[in-house]
PDB file of C-alpha atoms and ligand atoms in Angstrom:
ATOM      1  CA  MET A 150       0.000   0.000   0.000  1.00 43.00           C
ATOM      2  CA  LYS A 151       1.180   3.446  -0.780  1.00 50.00           C
ATOM      3  CA  THR A 152       1.557   5.712   2.226  1.00 54.00           C
ATOM      4  CA  ALA A 153       0.076   9.194   2.459  1.00 57.00           C
ATOM      5  CA  PHE A 154       3.596  10.558   2.290  1.00 58.00           C
ATOM      6  CA  SER A 155       4.479   8.767  -0.929  1.00 65.00           C
ATOM      7  CA  ILE A 156       1.186   9.911  -2.507  1.00 66.00           C
ATOM      8  CA  ALA A 157       1.875  13.541  -1.623  1.00 69.00           C
ATOM      9  CA  ALA A 158       5.362  13.108  -3.094  1.00 69.00           C
ATOM     10  CA  LEU A 159       3.927  11.505  -6.234  1.00 67.00           C
ATOM     11  CA  ILE A 160       1.453  14.364  -6.684  1.00 70.00           C
ATOM     12  CA  ALA A 161       4.162  16.972  -6.131  1.00 68.00           C
ATOM     13  CA  ALA A 162       6.431  15.215  -8.624  1.00 67.00           C
ATOM     14  CA  ALA A 163       3.606  14.906 -11.181  1.00 65.00           C
ATOM     15  CA  SER A 164       2.828  18.619 -10.934  1.00 63.00           C
ATOM     16  CA  ALA A 165       6.427  19.766 -11.120  1.00 63.00           C
ATOM     17  CA  GLN A 166       7.667  17.360 -13.780  1.00 68.00           C
ATOM     18  CA  GLU A 167       7.817  18.162 -17.464  1.00 77.00           C
ATOM     19  CA  SER A 168       6.037  15.283 -19.107  1.00 85.00           C
ATOM     20  CA  TYR A 169       7.799  13.462 -21.945  1.00 93.00           C
ATOM     21  CA  TYR A 170       4.289  13.041 -23.409  1.00 96.00           C
ATOM     22  CA  ASN A 171       3.555  16.758 -23.687  1.00 96.00           C
ATOM     23  CA  ILE A 172       1.504  16.883 -26.895  1.00 97.00           C
ATOM     24  CA  THR A 173      -2.149  16.571 -25.975  1.00 98.00           C
ATOM     25  CA  SER A 174      -5.276  15.825 -28.027  1.00 98.00           C
ATOM     26  CA  LYS A 175      -8.688  17.415 -27.977  1.00 98.00           C
ATOM     27  CA  PRO A 176     -10.795  16.080 -25.080  1.00 98.00           C
ATOM     28  CA  PHE A 177     -12.930  12.994 -25.656  1.00 98.00           C
ATOM     29  CA  GLN A 178     -15.136  10.470 -23.933  1.00 98.00           C
ATOM     30  CA  LEU A 179     -14.620   6.726 -24.185  1.00 98.00           C
ATOM     31  CA  VAL A 180     -17.601   4.690 -25.367  1.00 98.00           C
ATOM     32  CA  LEU A 181     -17.862   0.934 -24.778  1.00 98.00           C
ATOM     33  CA  THR A 182     -20.082  -1.317 -26.885  1.00 98.00           C
ATOM     34  CA  SER A 183     -20.501  -5.088 -26.928  1.00 98.00           C
ATOM     35  CA  ALA A 184     -21.357  -7.008 -30.094  1.00 96.00           C
ATOM     36  CA  ASP A 185     -24.737  -8.171 -28.694  1.00 94.00           C
ATOM     37  CA  GLY A 186     -25.733  -4.614 -27.718  1.00 95.00           C
ATOM     38  CA  SER A 187     -26.016  -5.445 -23.994  1.00 94.00           C
ATOM     39  CA  ILE A 188     -23.281  -2.914 -23.229  1.00 96.00           C
ATOM     40  CA  ASN A 189     -23.417   0.591 -24.631  1.00 97.00           C
ATOM     41  CA  ASP A 190     -21.917   2.895 -22.046  1.00 97.00           C
ATOM     42  CA  THR A 191     -19.321   5.545 -21.397  1.00 97.00           C
ATOM     43  CA  VAL A 192     -16.416   5.432 -18.942  1.00 97.00           C
ATOM     44  CA  SER A 193     -16.198   7.268 -15.619  1.00 96.00           C
ATOM     45  CA  THR A 194     -13.129   7.254 -13.445  1.00 96.00           C
ATOM     46  CA  CYS A 195     -13.802   5.686 -10.060  1.00 94.00           C
ATOM     47  CA  HIS A 196     -11.800   5.882  -6.877  1.00 92.00           C
ATOM     48  CA  THR A 197      -9.735   2.738  -6.285  1.00 90.00           C
ATOM     49  CA  GLY A 198      -7.115   3.958  -3.790  1.00 89.00           C
ATOM     50  CA  ALA A 199      -5.373   7.167  -2.784  1.00 90.00           C
ATOM     51  CA  ALA A 200      -4.944   9.205  -5.996  1.00 92.00           C
ATOM     52  CA  LEU A 201      -5.760   6.047  -8.002  1.00 94.00           C
ATOM     53  CA  GLU A 202      -8.794   5.698 -10.246  1.00 95.00           C
ATOM     54  CA  SER A 203      -9.929   2.742 -12.305  1.00 96.00           C
ATOM     55  CA  LEU A 204     -12.170   3.035 -15.382  1.00 97.00           C
ATOM     56  CA  CYS A 205     -15.781   2.204 -14.495  1.00 96.00           C
ATOM     57  CA  LEU A 206     -18.853   1.882 -16.691  1.00 96.00           C
ATOM     58  CA  SER A 207     -20.809   5.092 -16.125  1.00 95.00           C
ATOM     59  CA  ASN A 208     -24.209   3.387 -15.738  1.00 93.00           C
ATOM     60  CA  SER A 209     -23.184   0.264 -13.860  1.00 88.00           C
ATOM     61  CA  ASN A 210     -24.397  -0.563 -10.375  1.00 78.00           C
ATOM     62  CA  SER A 211     -21.302  -1.536  -8.448  1.00 78.00           C
ATOM     63  CA  THR A 212     -20.478  -0.934  -4.808  1.00 76.00           C
ATOM     64  CA  SER A 213     -17.648   1.366  -5.766  1.00 73.00           C
ATOM     65  CA  LYS A 214     -19.236   4.562  -6.990  1.00 75.00           C
ATOM     66  CA  PRO A 215     -22.408   6.637  -7.126  1.00 76.00           C
ATOM     67  CA  ASN A 216     -24.672   5.168  -9.792  1.00 79.00           C
ATOM     68  CA  PRO A 217     -24.853   6.412 -12.429  1.00 82.00           C
ATOM     69  CA  SER A 218     -21.763   8.668 -12.681  1.00 89.00           C
ATOM     70  CA  PRO A 219     -21.147  11.400 -15.225  1.00 92.00           C
ATOM     71  CA  SER A 220     -18.842  10.226 -18.004  1.00 95.00           C
ATOM     72  CA  SER A 221     -15.270  11.449 -17.702  1.00 97.00           C
ATOM     73  CA  THR A 222     -13.312  13.437 -20.251  1.00 98.00           C
ATOM     74  CA  PHE A 223      -9.881  12.178 -21.276  1.00 98.00           C
ATOM     75  CA  ASN A 224      -6.989  13.254 -23.471  1.00 98.00           C
ATOM     76  CA  PHE A 225      -4.397  11.379 -25.465  1.00 98.00           C
ATOM     77  CA  ASN A 226      -0.805  12.559 -25.011  1.00 98.00           C
ATOM     78  CA  SER A 227       2.092  11.769 -27.288  1.00 98.00           C
ATOM     79  CA  SER A 228       5.626  13.100 -27.690  1.00 97.00           C
ATOM     80  CA  ILE A 229       7.425  14.818 -30.542  1.00 97.00           C
ATOM     81  CA  TYR A 230       9.316  11.514 -30.899  1.00 96.00           C
ATOM     82  CA  SER A 231       6.135   9.417 -31.294  1.00 96.00           C
ATOM     83  CA  GLN A 232       5.211   8.204 -34.762  1.00 97.00           C
ATOM     84  CA  ALA A 233       2.784   5.731 -36.252  1.00 98.00           C
ATOM     85  CA  PRO A 234       4.348   2.357 -37.161  1.00 98.00           C
ATOM     86  CA  PRO A 235       5.875   2.802 -40.664  1.00 97.00           C
ATOM     87  CA  ASP A 236       4.398  -0.541 -41.790  1.00 96.00           C
ATOM     88  CA  HIS A 237       0.902   0.264 -40.418  1.00 97.00           C
ATOM     89  CA  ALA A 238       0.155   3.987 -40.291  1.00 98.00           C
ATOM     90  CA  ASP A 239      -3.538   3.046 -39.796  1.00 98.00           C
ATOM     91  CA  LEU A 240      -2.669   1.880 -36.252  1.00 98.00           C
ATOM     92  CA  GLY A 241      -1.984   5.457 -35.168  1.00 98.00           C
ATOM     93  CA  VAL A 242       0.642   7.264 -33.143  1.00 98.00           C
ATOM     94  CA  PRO A 243       1.488   5.589 -29.808  1.00 98.00           C
ATOM     95  CA  GLY A 244       1.026   7.611 -26.636  1.00 98.00           C
ATOM     96  CA  ILE A 245      -0.706   7.550 -23.275  1.00 98.00           C
ATOM     97  CA  LEU A 246      -4.258   7.954 -21.997  1.00 98.00           C
ATOM     98  CA  THR A 247      -4.430  10.964 -19.695  1.00 98.00           C
ATOM     99  CA  TRP A 248      -6.876  12.579 -17.299  1.00 98.00           C
ATOM    100  CA  PHE A 249      -6.738  15.315 -14.697  1.00 97.00           C
ATOM    101  CA  LEU A 250      -7.303  14.128 -11.125  1.00 96.00           C
ATOM    102  CA  PRO A 251      -9.223  16.820  -9.224  1.00 94.00           C
ATOM    103  CA  THR A 252      -7.804  17.455  -5.755  1.00 91.00           C
ATOM    104  CA  GLY A 253      -8.871  19.817  -3.008  1.00 88.00           C
ATOM    105  CA  ASN A 254      -5.681  21.783  -2.453  1.00 87.00           C
ATOM    106  CA  ALA A 255      -3.333  20.735  -5.242  1.00 88.00           C
ATOM    107  CA  GLY A 256      -5.653  21.553  -8.151  1.00 93.00           C
ATOM    108  CA  LEU A 257      -5.832  19.306 -11.194  1.00 95.00           C
ATOM    109  CA  ILE A 258      -3.113  16.643 -11.227  1.00 96.00           C
ATOM    110  CA  PRO A 259      -2.082  15.254 -14.639  1.00 96.00           C
ATOM    111  CA  SER A 260      -2.511  11.483 -14.487  1.00 97.00           C
ATOM    112  CA  SER A 261      -1.997   8.617 -16.904  1.00 98.00           C
ATOM    113  CA  VAL A 262      -3.073   4.994 -17.225  1.00 98.00           C
ATOM    114  CA  TYR A 263      -0.909   2.041 -16.328  1.00 98.00           C
ATOM    115  CA  PHE A 264      -2.000  -1.612 -16.378  1.00 98.00           C
ATOM    116  CA  ASN A 265      -2.235  -3.191 -12.948  1.00 97.00           C
ATOM    117  CA  TYR A 266      -1.293  -6.869 -13.333  1.00 97.00           C
ATOM    118  CA  ASP A 267      -2.420  -9.458 -10.814  1.00 96.00           C
ATOM    119  CA  PRO A 268      -0.410 -12.673 -11.288  1.00 97.00           C
ATOM    120  CA  SER A 269      -3.294 -14.706  -9.815  1.00 97.00           C
ATOM    121  CA  THR A 270      -5.457 -14.120 -12.893  1.00 97.00           C
ATOM    122  CA  ASP A 271      -5.436 -13.524 -16.645  1.00 98.00           C
ATOM    123  CA  SER A 272      -6.538  -9.905 -16.904  1.00 98.00           C
ATOM    124  CA  ALA A 273      -5.068  -6.508 -16.067  1.00 98.00           C
ATOM    125  CA  VAL A 274      -6.918  -3.433 -14.812  1.00 97.00           C
ATOM    126  CA  PRO A 275      -6.113  -0.010 -16.307  1.00 98.00           C
ATOM    127  CA  ILE A 276      -5.589   2.525 -13.503  1.00 97.00           C
ATOM    128  CA  PHE A 277      -4.928   6.272 -13.585  1.00 97.00           C
ATOM    129  CA  GLN A 278      -2.120   7.469 -11.337  1.00 96.00           C
ATOM    130  CA  PRO A 279      -0.459  10.892 -11.046  1.00 96.00           C
ATOM    131  CA  GLY A 280       2.306  11.628 -13.552  1.00 95.00           C
ATOM    132  CA  SER A 281       3.521   9.402 -16.349  1.00 93.00           C
ATOM    133  CA  ASP A 282       6.233   7.322 -14.709  1.00 88.00           C
ATOM    134  CA  ARG A 283       5.308   3.881 -15.981  1.00 88.00           C
ATOM    135  CA  PRO A 284       2.424   4.419 -18.372  1.00 96.00           C
ATOM    136  CA  GLN A 285       0.905   1.809 -20.652  1.00 98.00           C
ATOM    137  CA  THR A 286       1.524   2.790 -24.246  1.00 98.00           C
ATOM    138  CA  ILE A 287      -1.750   2.805 -26.183  1.00 98.00           C
ATOM    139  CA  ALA A 288      -2.956   4.210 -29.500  1.00 98.00           C
ATOM    140  CA  PHE A 289      -6.111   5.117 -31.370  1.00 98.00           C
ATOM    141  CA  ASN A 290      -6.328   3.584 -34.826  1.00 98.00           C
ATOM    142  CA  ASN A 291      -7.843   5.330 -37.851  1.00 98.00           C
ATOM    143  CA  GLN A 292     -11.305   4.200 -36.686  1.00 98.00           C
ATOM    144  CA  ASP A 293     -10.768   5.965 -33.313  1.00 98.00           C
ATOM    145  CA  GLU A 294     -10.645   2.562 -31.595  1.00 98.00           C
ATOM    146  CA  LEU A 295      -8.460   2.186 -28.509  1.00 98.00           C
ATOM    147  CA  ILE A 296      -5.728  -0.386 -29.186  1.00 98.00           C
ATOM    148  CA  VAL A 297      -2.432  -1.670 -27.850  1.00 98.00           C
ATOM    149  CA  GLN A 298       0.208  -2.120 -30.548  1.00 98.00           C
ATOM    150  CA  GLY A 299       2.501  -5.120 -30.726  1.00 98.00           C
ATOM    151  CA  TYR A 300       5.044  -6.556 -33.158  1.00 97.00           C
ATOM    152  CA  VAL A 301       6.180  -9.812 -31.571  1.00 97.00           C
ATOM    153  CA  ASN A 302       4.533 -12.953 -32.907  1.00 96.00           C
ATOM    154  CA  TRP A 303       4.175 -14.932 -29.671  1.00 94.00           C
ATOM    155  CA  THR A 304       2.731 -18.007 -31.394  1.00 93.00           C
ATOM    156  CA  ALA A 305       5.661 -18.419 -33.787  1.00 95.00           C
ATOM    157  CA  ASN A 306       8.258 -21.002 -32.721  1.00 97.00           C
ATOM    158  CA  PRO A 307      10.446 -19.375 -31.588  1.00 97.00           C
ATOM    159  CA  PRO A 308       8.636 -16.040 -31.009  1.00 97.00           C
ATOM    160  CA  SER A 309       9.845 -13.522 -33.552  1.00 97.00           C
ATOM    161  CA  SER A 310       9.451  -9.967 -34.728  1.00 96.00           C
ATOM    162  CA  GLY A 311       6.862  -9.416 -37.423  1.00 92.00           C
ATOM    163  CA  GLU A 312       4.456  -6.821 -38.707  1.00 95.00           C
ATOM    164  CA  THR A 313       2.999  -4.312 -36.277  1.00 98.00           C
ATOM    165  CA  TYR A 314      -0.520  -5.257 -35.190  1.00 98.00           C
ATOM    166  CA  GLY A 315      -3.208  -3.635 -33.065  1.00 98.00           C
ATOM    167  CA  LEU A 316      -4.846  -5.617 -30.222  1.00 98.00           C
ATOM    168  CA  LYS A 317      -8.316  -4.861 -28.852  1.00 98.00           C
ATOM    169  CA  ARG A 318      -8.500  -7.209 -25.876  1.00 98.00           C
ATOM    170  CA  TRP A 319     -10.970  -5.068 -23.951  1.00 98.00           C
ATOM    171  CA  PHE A 320     -13.609  -6.457 -21.626  1.00 98.00           C
ATOM    172  CA  ALA A 321     -16.200  -5.051 -19.263  1.00 98.00           C
ATOM    173  CA  CYS A 322     -15.856  -7.108 -16.077  1.00 97.00           C
ATOM    174  CA  ARG A 323     -17.047  -6.987 -12.516  1.00 96.00           C
ATOM    175  CA  THR A 324     -13.799  -6.863 -10.550  1.00 95.00           C
ATOM    176  CA  TYR A 325     -13.074  -7.149  -6.869  1.00 92.00           C
ATOM    177  CA  PHE A 326     -10.607  -5.077  -4.921  1.00 87.00           C
ATOM    178  CA  SER A 327     -10.335  -4.664  -1.192  1.00 84.00           C
ATOM    179  CA  GLY A 328     -14.008  -5.158  -0.322  1.00 85.00           C
ATOM    180  CA  TYR A 329     -15.423  -3.223  -3.282  1.00 88.00           C
ATOM    181  CA  GLN A 330     -16.840  -4.387  -6.571  1.00 91.00           C
ATOM    182  CA  TYR A 331     -16.264  -2.396  -9.723  1.00 93.00           C
ATOM    183  CA  ASP A 332     -17.690  -2.661 -13.212  1.00 95.00           C
ATOM    184  CA  ASN A 333     -14.402  -1.971 -14.893  1.00 96.00           C
ATOM    185  CA  LEU A 334     -12.837  -1.730 -18.281  1.00 98.00           C
ATOM    186  CA  VAL A 335     -10.290  -4.578 -18.235  1.00 98.00           C
ATOM    187  CA  TRP A 336      -7.507  -5.798 -20.520  1.00 98.00           C
ATOM    188  CA  GLY A 337      -7.386  -9.541 -21.286  1.00 98.00           C
ATOM    189  CA  LEU A 338      -4.001 -11.254 -21.189  1.00 98.00           C
ATOM    190  CA  GLY A 339      -3.578 -13.649 -24.097  1.00 94.00           C
ATOM    191  CA  VAL A 340      -5.969 -14.577 -26.886  1.00 94.00           C
ATOM    192  CA  GLY A 341      -8.790 -16.087 -24.796  1.00 94.00           C
ATOM    193  CA  LYS A 342     -11.554 -14.603 -22.697  1.00 97.00           C
ATOM    194  CA  PRO A 343     -10.460 -13.947 -19.101  1.00 98.00           C
ATOM    195  CA  GLU A 344     -11.421 -16.589 -16.516  1.00 98.00           C
ATOM    196  CA  ASN A 345     -13.576 -14.005 -14.682  1.00 98.00           C
ATOM    197  CA  PRO A 346     -17.061 -15.214 -15.725  1.00 98.00           C
ATOM    198  CA  THR A 347     -18.531 -11.700 -15.691  1.00 97.00           C
ATOM    199  CA  CYS A 348     -16.304 -10.445 -18.532  1.00 98.00           C
ATOM    200  CA  VAL A 349     -17.990  -9.346 -21.762  1.00 98.00           C
ATOM    201  CA  ALA A 350     -15.886  -8.376 -24.787  1.00 98.00           C
ATOM    202  CA  VAL A 351     -16.261  -4.701 -25.694  1.00 98.00           C
ATOM    203  CA  GLY A 352     -14.947  -2.302 -28.282  1.00 98.00           C
ATOM    204  CA  VAL A 353     -13.636   1.035 -26.992  1.00 98.00           C
ATOM    205  CA  LYS A 354     -13.928   4.167 -29.109  1.00 98.00           C
ATOM    206  CA  ARG A 355     -13.169   7.805 -28.475  1.00 98.00           C
ATOM    207  CA  VAL A 356     -15.818  10.405 -29.192  1.00 98.00           C
ATOM    208  CA  PHE A 357     -14.535  13.974 -29.144  1.00 98.00           C
ATOM    209  CA  VAL A 358     -16.581  16.346 -27.008  1.00 97.00           C
TER     210      VAL A 358
HETATM  211  C1  NAG B1138      -0.456  15.908 -21.252  1.00 77.56           C
HETATM  212  O1  NAG B1138      -0.070  17.047 -21.992  1.00 77.56           O
HETATM  213  C2  NAG B1138      -0.481  18.279 -21.405  1.00 77.56           C
HETATM  214  C3  NAG B1138      -0.075  19.380 -22.380  1.00 77.56           C
HETATM  215  O2  NAG B1138       1.313  19.428 -22.538  1.00 77.56           O
HETATM  216  C4  NAG B1138       0.175  18.436 -20.040  1.00 77.56           C
HETATM  217  O3  NAG B1138      -0.326  19.621 -19.420  1.00 77.56           O
HETATM  218  C5  NAG B1138      -0.147  17.253 -19.152  1.00 77.56           C
HETATM  219  O4  NAG B1138       0.604  17.318 -17.972  1.00 77.56           O
HETATM  220  C6  NAG B1138       0.189  15.934 -19.879  1.00 77.56           C
HETATM  221  N1  NAG B1138      -0.293  14.832 -19.052  1.00 77.56           N
HETATM  222  C7  NAG B1138       0.513  13.865 -18.586  1.00 77.56           C
HETATM  223  C8  NAG B1138      -0.118  12.843 -17.706  1.00 77.56           C
HETATM  224  O5  NAG B1138       1.678  13.812 -18.835  1.00 77.56           O
HETATM  225  C1  NAG B1139       7.815  18.981 -25.153  1.00 77.56           C
HETATM  226  O1  NAG B1139       8.949  18.160 -25.038  1.00 77.56           O
HETATM  227  C2  NAG B1139       9.918  18.404 -26.059  1.00 77.56           C
HETATM  228  C3  NAG B1139      11.022  17.374 -25.934  1.00 77.56           C
HETATM  229  O2  NAG B1139      11.003  16.659 -24.751  1.00 77.56           O
HETATM  230  C4  NAG B1139      10.442  19.826 -25.919  1.00 77.56           C
HETATM  231  O3  NAG B1139      11.372  20.083 -26.958  1.00 77.56           O
HETATM  232  C5  NAG B1139       9.274  20.802 -26.036  1.00 77.56           C
HETATM  233  O4  NAG B1139       9.719  22.117 -25.784  1.00 77.56           O
HETATM  234  C6  NAG B1139       8.191  20.451 -25.020  1.00 77.56           C
HETATM  235  N1  NAG B1139       7.027  21.289 -25.269  1.00 77.56           N
HETATM  236  C7  NAG B1139       6.338  21.874 -24.314  1.00 77.56           C
HETATM  237  C8  NAG B1139       5.138  22.669 -24.734  1.00 77.56           C
HETATM  238  O5  NAG B1139       6.644  21.762 -23.116  1.00 77.56           O
HETATM  239  C1  NAG B1140     -25.539   3.552 -27.923  1.00 77.56           C
HETATM  240  O1  NAG B1140     -26.409   4.512 -27.349  1.00 77.56           O
HETATM  241  C2  NAG B1140     -26.441   5.752 -28.065  1.00 77.56           C
HETATM  242  C3  NAG B1140     -27.352   6.715 -27.340  1.00 77.56           C
HETATM  243  O2  NAG B1140     -27.158   6.664 -25.977  1.00 77.56           O
HETATM  244  C4  NAG B1140     -26.946   5.509 -29.482  1.00 77.56           C
HETATM  245  O3  NAG B1140     -26.899   6.732 -30.209  1.00 77.56           O
HETATM  246  C5  NAG B1140     -26.062   4.491 -30.172  1.00 77.56           C
HETATM  247  O4  NAG B1140     -26.602   4.182 -31.443  1.00 77.56           O
HETATM  248  C6  NAG B1140     -25.963   3.205 -29.344  1.00 77.56           C
HETATM  249  N1  NAG B1140     -24.976   2.324 -29.976  1.00 77.56           N
HETATM  250  C7  NAG B1140     -25.164   1.026 -30.101  1.00 77.56           C
HETATM  251  C8  NAG B1140     -24.050   0.263 -30.759  1.00 77.56           C
HETATM  252  O5  NAG B1140     -26.174   0.459 -29.716  1.00 77.56           O
HETATM  253  C1  NAG B1141     -28.800   0.180 -11.954  1.00 77.56           C
HETATM  254  O1  NAG B1141     -29.820   0.482 -11.015  1.00 77.56           O
HETATM  255  C2  NAG B1141     -30.815   1.374 -11.530  1.00 77.56           C
HETATM  256  C3  NAG B1141     -31.751   1.735 -10.402  1.00 77.56           C
HETATM  257  O2  NAG B1141     -31.890   0.669  -9.513  1.00 77.56           O
HETATM  258  C4  NAG B1141     -31.528   0.690 -12.720  1.00 77.56           C
HETATM  259  O3  NAG B1141     -32.488   1.572 -13.246  1.00 77.56           O
HETATM  260  C5  NAG B1141     -30.494   0.355 -13.773  1.00 77.56           C
HETATM  261  O4  NAG B1141     -31.099  -0.362 -14.842  1.00 77.56           O
HETATM  262  C6  NAG B1141     -29.365  -0.493 -13.200  1.00 77.56           C
HETATM  263  N1  NAG B1141     -28.308  -0.613 -14.204  1.00 77.56           N
HETATM  264  C7  NAG B1141     -27.735  -1.778 -14.508  1.00 77.56           C
HETATM  265  C8  NAG B1141     -26.693  -1.731 -15.570  1.00 77.56           C
HETATM  266  O5  NAG B1141     -28.017  -2.836 -13.970  1.00 77.56           O
HETATM  267  C1  NAG B1142       2.586 -16.002 -36.200  1.00 77.56           C
HETATM  268  O1  NAG B1142       3.188 -17.236 -36.346  1.00 77.56           O
HETATM  269  C2  NAG B1142       2.277 -18.282 -36.641  1.00 77.56           C
HETATM  270  C3  NAG B1142       3.051 -19.620 -36.599  1.00 77.56           C
HETATM  271  O2  NAG B1142       4.177 -19.559 -37.427  1.00 77.56           O
HETATM  272  C4  NAG B1142       1.637 -18.036 -37.984  1.00 77.56           C
HETATM  273  O3  NAG B1142       0.700 -19.051 -38.288  1.00 77.56           O
HETATM  274  C5  NAG B1142       0.928 -16.686 -37.922  1.00 77.56           C
HETATM  275  O4  NAG B1142       0.420 -16.351 -39.197  1.00 77.56           O
HETATM  276  C6  NAG B1142       1.871 -15.588 -37.475  1.00 77.56           C
HETATM  277  N1  NAG B1142       1.103 -14.386 -37.241  1.00 77.56           N
HETATM  278  C7  NAG B1142       1.430 -13.204 -37.757  1.00 77.56           C
HETATM  279  C8  NAG B1142       0.547 -12.058 -37.396  1.00 77.56           C
HETATM  280  O5  NAG B1142       2.409 -13.053 -38.465  1.00 77.56           O
END
């Protein structure tokens, strides 16, 4: 667990630091849809720990947030060194998903998403934390879909470098953390559906506001 001191330090560092990812996009909302139409919702950040927010479905009824919650507004930050993969420009420029954490006395704290891995299961939970120390690199393809880019073919024997591809392993899942349940946007690890039986595959798109 992070201590109050380390959180204050993190917030101070995030406010003072020049971000490497200092080119920001227009603001947008994230919209989740499932193929069967059962999920058609936006994303709201929801408190998951001190200065930490996971990505909740705005209209879900979980124990973790007021229901429903207003949808949050995000940005996409990249750097002057970021460029779309030369072999697949359609996959977009890599960067980070950002959001401003509102705080009482420190104002708006620039935050970015990292993936929180739990080795006991086969999915990871995207979480916003202050700054951009260990962000997950993401991209929006030319359809405005949220993707993670890869270039290693993990099923080749041995694994080898190949063409750049875009993965969309997004799921809406009821997750459990420290006594609370969340209806979260989750990233599946590997090709299959996560073992969590509540997970439903979703597409994630940005809609500029
Ligand atoms: C994103 O870019 C904007 C504009 O440069 C900057 O104010 C903000 O701190 C950046 N966010 C992160 C998390 O780096
Ligand atoms: C963004 O970062 C680049 C390189 O790190 C720097 O050259 C540029 O001045 C920065 N821009 C802003 C607006 O801070
Ligand atoms: C999702 O809901 C919005 C209105 O809230 C509607 O315009 C849109 O067509 C719906 N999308 C799907 C895929 O059902
Ligand atoms: C959440 O609860 C409200 C009020 O009880 C209900 O109208 C709504 O359909 C529920 N939403 C979901 C996704 O179950
Ligand atoms: C990865 O390697 C496997 C096994 O050689 C092959 O069947 C597959 O087409 C490759 N995938 C890509 C994206 O190159």
